[in-house]
Short mmCIF file of C-alpha atoms in Angstrom, two decimals:
data_model
loop_
_atom_site.label_atom_id
_atom_site.label_comp_id
_atom_site.label_asym_id
_atom_site.label_seq_id
_atom_site.Cartn_x
_atom_site.Cartn_y
_atom_site.Cartn_z
CA MET A 1 0.29 -0.27 0.13
CA LYS A 2 1.74 2.94 -0.92
CA TYR A 3 1.32 6.36 0.78
CA THR A 4 1.79 10.04 1.64
CA ALA A 5 3.06 10.92 4.51
CA VAL A 6 2.08 14.67 5.71
CA ILE A 7 3.78 15.76 9.00
CA VAL A 8 2.35 18.49 10.29
CA ALA A 9 5.54 20.59 12.19
CA ALA A 10 4.28 24.49 11.95
CA GLY A 11 3.52 24.90 15.72
CA LYS A 12 4.83 28.17 17.69
CA SER A 13 6.00 25.60 20.59
CA GLU A 14 4.93 28.24 22.42
CA ARG A 15 4.05 26.27 25.30
CA PHE A 16 7.65 23.85 24.97
CA ASN A 17 9.16 26.68 27.18
CA SER A 18 12.63 27.01 25.43
CA ALA A 19 14.66 29.04 23.88
CA ILE A 20 15.01 26.02 20.77
CA ASN A 21 12.69 25.22 18.39
CA LYS A 22 10.76 22.28 19.74
CA LEU A 23 11.44 20.43 16.58
CA LEU A 24 15.05 21.12 17.13
CA TYR A 25 15.63 19.45 20.27
CA LYS A 26 17.91 17.27 20.90
CA LEU A 27 16.44 13.53 22.35
CA SER A 28 18.77 11.68 24.90
CA ASP A 29 19.63 9.46 21.99
CA GLY A 30 21.03 12.36 20.17
CA SER A 31 18.65 12.62 17.57
CA LEU A 32 16.33 15.84 17.07
CA VAL A 33 12.58 15.30 17.80
CA ILE A 34 11.85 16.33 13.91
CA ASP A 35 14.14 13.85 13.09
CA LYS A 36 12.81 10.77 15.24
CA ALA A 37 8.97 11.66 13.79
CA LEU A 38 10.40 11.33 10.47
CA GLU A 39 11.94 8.33 10.72
CA PRO A 40 9.32 5.49 10.43
CA PHE A 41 8.30 7.37 7.91
CA ARG A 42 11.69 7.38 5.76
CA GLU A 43 12.31 3.83 6.49
CA ASP A 44 9.03 2.46 5.13
CA LYS A 45 9.39 1.71 1.23
CA ASP A 46 5.66 1.53 1.16
CA CYS A 47 5.63 5.74 2.03
CA SER A 48 6.73 7.33 -1.35
CA GLN A 49 6.40 10.82 -0.43
CA ILE A 50 6.56 12.70 3.02
CA VAL A 51 5.32 16.50 2.83
CA LEU A 52 6.60 18.34 5.50
CA VAL A 53 4.57 21.51 6.50
CA THR A 54 6.62 23.77 9.08
CA ASN A 55 8.13 27.08 9.43
CA PRO A 56 11.16 28.18 7.76
CA GLU A 57 13.95 27.55 9.79
CA THR A 58 12.26 23.60 10.34
CA ILE A 59 12.91 23.25 6.51
CA ASP A 60 15.98 25.50 6.63
CA TYR A 61 17.75 22.96 8.35
CA LEU A 62 16.38 19.30 7.05
CA ALA A 63 16.87 20.65 3.34
CA LYS A 64 20.84 21.11 4.27
CA ASN A 65 21.25 18.56 6.75
CA ARG A 66 18.91 15.54 6.32
CA ALA A 67 17.10 15.56 3.02
CA THR A 68 16.35 11.88 1.74
CA GLY A 69 14.25 12.61 -1.54
CA LYS A 70 11.24 11.52 -0.27
CA GLU A 71 10.67 14.76 1.12
CA MET A 72 8.53 18.07 0.23
CA TYR A 73 8.09 21.12 2.16
CA CYS A 74 5.34 23.67 2.51
CA HIS A 75 4.44 26.67 5.09
CA GLY A 76 2.36 25.82 7.88
CA GLY A 77 -0.51 28.09 8.69
CA GLU A 78 -2.20 29.86 11.08
CA LYS A 79 -4.32 27.30 13.09
CA ARG A 80 -3.52 23.27 12.60
CA SER A 81 -6.07 22.67 9.80
CA ASP A 82 -4.89 25.09 7.84
CA SER A 83 -1.55 23.40 7.52
CA VAL A 84 -3.09 19.97 7.18
CA PHE A 85 -4.86 21.66 4.19
CA ASN A 86 -1.52 22.92 2.68
CA GLY A 87 -0.23 19.96 3.15
CA LEU A 88 -3.17 18.31 1.51
CA LYS A 89 -2.82 19.94 -1.62
CA ALA A 90 0.22 18.31 -2.58
CA VAL A 91 -0.31 14.69 -1.99
CA LYS A 92 0.20 12.51 -4.53
CA GLU A 93 -0.97 9.14 -3.79
CA LYS A 94 -4.19 7.59 -2.61
CA ILE A 95 -3.97 6.90 0.43
CA VAL A 96 -2.73 10.00 2.83
CA LEU A 97 -1.20 9.52 6.95
CA VAL A 98 -1.22 12.74 8.64
CA HIS A 99 1.20 12.18 11.43
CA ASP A 100 2.24 15.20 14.41
CA GLY A 101 5.54 16.69 14.15
CA ALA A 102 6.07 16.91 17.42
CA ARG A 103 4.23 12.86 18.24
CA CYS A 104 8.48 11.40 17.80
CA TYR A 105 7.89 8.36 19.34
CA LEU A 106 5.92 6.23 17.02
CA GLN A 107 6.91 2.34 16.86
CA LYS A 108 6.88 0.66 13.59
CA GLU A 109 4.93 -1.74 15.19
CA ASP A 110 1.55 0.97 15.20
CA LEU A 111 2.53 2.07 11.79
CA ASN A 112 2.11 -1.08 10.17
CA ASN A 113 -0.91 -2.02 12.25
CA LEU A 114 -2.51 0.63 11.21
CA LYS A 115 -1.59 0.59 7.51
CA LYS A 116 -3.39 -3.10 7.91
CA ALA A 117 -6.43 -1.77 9.12
CA MET A 118 -6.06 0.26 5.71
CA LYS A 119 -6.46 -2.61 3.69
CA THR A 120 -10.17 -2.87 4.22
CA GLU A 121 -10.99 0.09 5.56
CA ARG A 122 -11.28 3.96 4.32
CA ALA A 123 -10.06 5.47 7.10
CA ALA A 124 -8.47 4.23 10.27
CA ILE A 125 -6.36 6.14 13.53
CA LEU A 126 -4.12 5.36 16.33
CA THR A 127 -5.77 5.52 19.49
CA LYS A 128 -5.98 5.04 22.75
CA PRO A 129 -8.02 3.77 25.86
CA ILE A 130 -8.55 6.37 28.59
CA VAL A 131 -6.89 4.97 31.78
CA ASP A 132 -7.93 7.64 34.11
CA THR A 133 -11.52 8.54 35.15
CA ILE A 134 -12.83 11.35 33.18
CA LYS A 135 -15.61 14.10 35.01
CA VAL A 136 -17.35 17.18 32.97
CA VAL A 137 -16.22 20.32 34.79
CA SER A 138 -18.51 23.48 35.21
CA GLY A 139 -17.25 26.04 37.01
CA ASP A 140 -14.96 24.76 39.03
CA TYR A 141 -17.56 21.64 39.54
CA ILE A 142 -17.95 18.24 38.66
CA VAL A 143 -21.05 17.88 36.84
CA LYS A 144 -20.70 13.68 35.54
CA THR A 145 -18.53 11.02 35.77
CA ILE A 146 -18.38 9.92 31.70
CA ASP A 147 -17.65 6.07 31.55
CA ARG A 148 -14.09 5.86 30.73
CA ASN A 149 -14.93 2.19 29.17
CA ILE A 150 -16.01 4.23 25.53
CA LEU A 151 -13.27 6.68 25.45
CA ASN A 152 -10.20 6.53 23.32
CA GLY A 153 -7.65 9.06 23.20
CA ALA A 154 -7.46 10.25 19.36
CA GLN A 155 -3.34 9.78 18.27
CA THR A 156 -1.54 9.94 15.09
CA PRO A 157 -1.17 8.92 12.47
CA GLN A 158 -4.59 9.51 11.08
CA ALA A 159 -5.30 7.89 8.03
CA PHE A 160 -7.98 8.58 4.96
CA TYR A 161 -8.09 8.67 1.30
CA ALA A 162 -6.62 11.60 0.08
CA ASP A 163 -9.42 12.80 -2.14
CA GLU A 164 -11.94 12.62 0.43
CA LEU A 165 -9.89 14.32 3.36
CA MET A 166 -9.41 17.28 1.14
CA GLU A 167 -13.21 17.38 0.58
CA CYS A 168 -14.27 17.39 4.05
CA TYR A 169 -11.34 20.19 4.80
CA LYS A 170 -12.94 21.80 1.81
CA LYS A 171 -16.71 21.47 3.23
CA ALA A 172 -14.63 23.08 6.76
CA ARG A 173 -13.27 25.83 5.57
CA GLU A 174 -16.85 26.93 3.52
CA GLU A 175 -18.62 26.67 7.11
CA GLY A 176 -15.54 28.28 9.13
CA PHE A 177 -15.24 24.60 11.38
CA ILE A 178 -11.83 24.60 12.75
CA PRO A 179 -10.96 20.74 13.80
CA THR A 180 -8.30 19.72 16.38
CA ASP A 181 -8.15 16.15 14.16
CA GLU A 182 -8.98 14.91 11.00
CA ALA A 183 -11.40 12.16 12.24
CA SER A 184 -13.30 14.63 13.50
CA VAL A 185 -13.60 16.64 10.17
CA VAL A 186 -14.48 13.84 8.18
CA GLU A 187 -16.83 12.29 11.36
CA LYS A 188 -19.02 15.75 10.56
CA TYR A 189 -18.52 16.24 6.73
CA SER A 190 -18.43 12.11 5.80
CA ASP A 191 -20.85 9.02 6.18
CA THR A 192 -17.02 7.00 6.57
CA LYS A 193 -16.80 4.99 9.11
CA ILE A 194 -13.36 5.23 11.04
CA LYS A 195 -11.54 2.31 12.72
CA CYS A 196 -9.52 2.73 15.90
CA VAL A 197 -6.68 1.26 15.68
CA ILE A 198 -5.18 0.69 19.24
CA SER A 199 -1.67 2.24 20.07
CA LYS A 200 0.53 -1.07 22.02
CA ASN A 201 3.42 1.46 22.32
CA TYR A 202 4.52 4.69 23.52
CA ASN A 203 3.24 7.74 21.42
CA GLU A 204 2.52 10.78 23.11
CA LYS A 205 2.97 14.50 22.02
CA ILE A 206 5.67 16.41 23.01
CA THR A 207 4.19 19.74 23.88
CA THR A 208 6.13 21.11 27.07
CA ILE A 209 9.96 20.15 27.70
CA ASP A 210 8.84 17.40 30.46
CA ASP A 211 7.41 15.42 27.76
CA ILE A 212 11.03 14.49 26.37
CA LYS A 213 12.02 11.25 27.24
#
């Protein structure tokens, strides 16, 4: 299954609390966050194209130091959804996997399981079952408790047929709907069922410096 990976890495890293661009932060193994995020797709023979949506600083670094021939670069937008839309314009394959550039711990096992799901599905995303007890809160007071057995946290990559995802994003932009992930925009503007593929490995997004392993 050939696919394009769209890596969304245009955030401002405002919560990271470091003078260094989060994507260019060095991990304990010496690699950079962005290199680690790109690694599974660079090594995957099924990934024929990587569209990196990011800022000029990261583009400049990768173009000079880490280009592999798979990558192409485009600038991000004001919001994450704008960045994804920009990236989708460059997609060449029928299937696209959208992945957060700050989610740098993706393991091959989870990527392969997601790809396997796409052999029979039109949409699939990595998810993680919720283990905490979830409360609905209003004005600092608990309103009710949600049954965590029916809850999953959405992760990335999220896989779709590129043409369908693009059409959903176009409708969202027309209506001013701002999705927080790709699944939410497909849920709203398509009847396609989205398969949940449980992530078996640590795959959290780096938001603050404390998230670095």
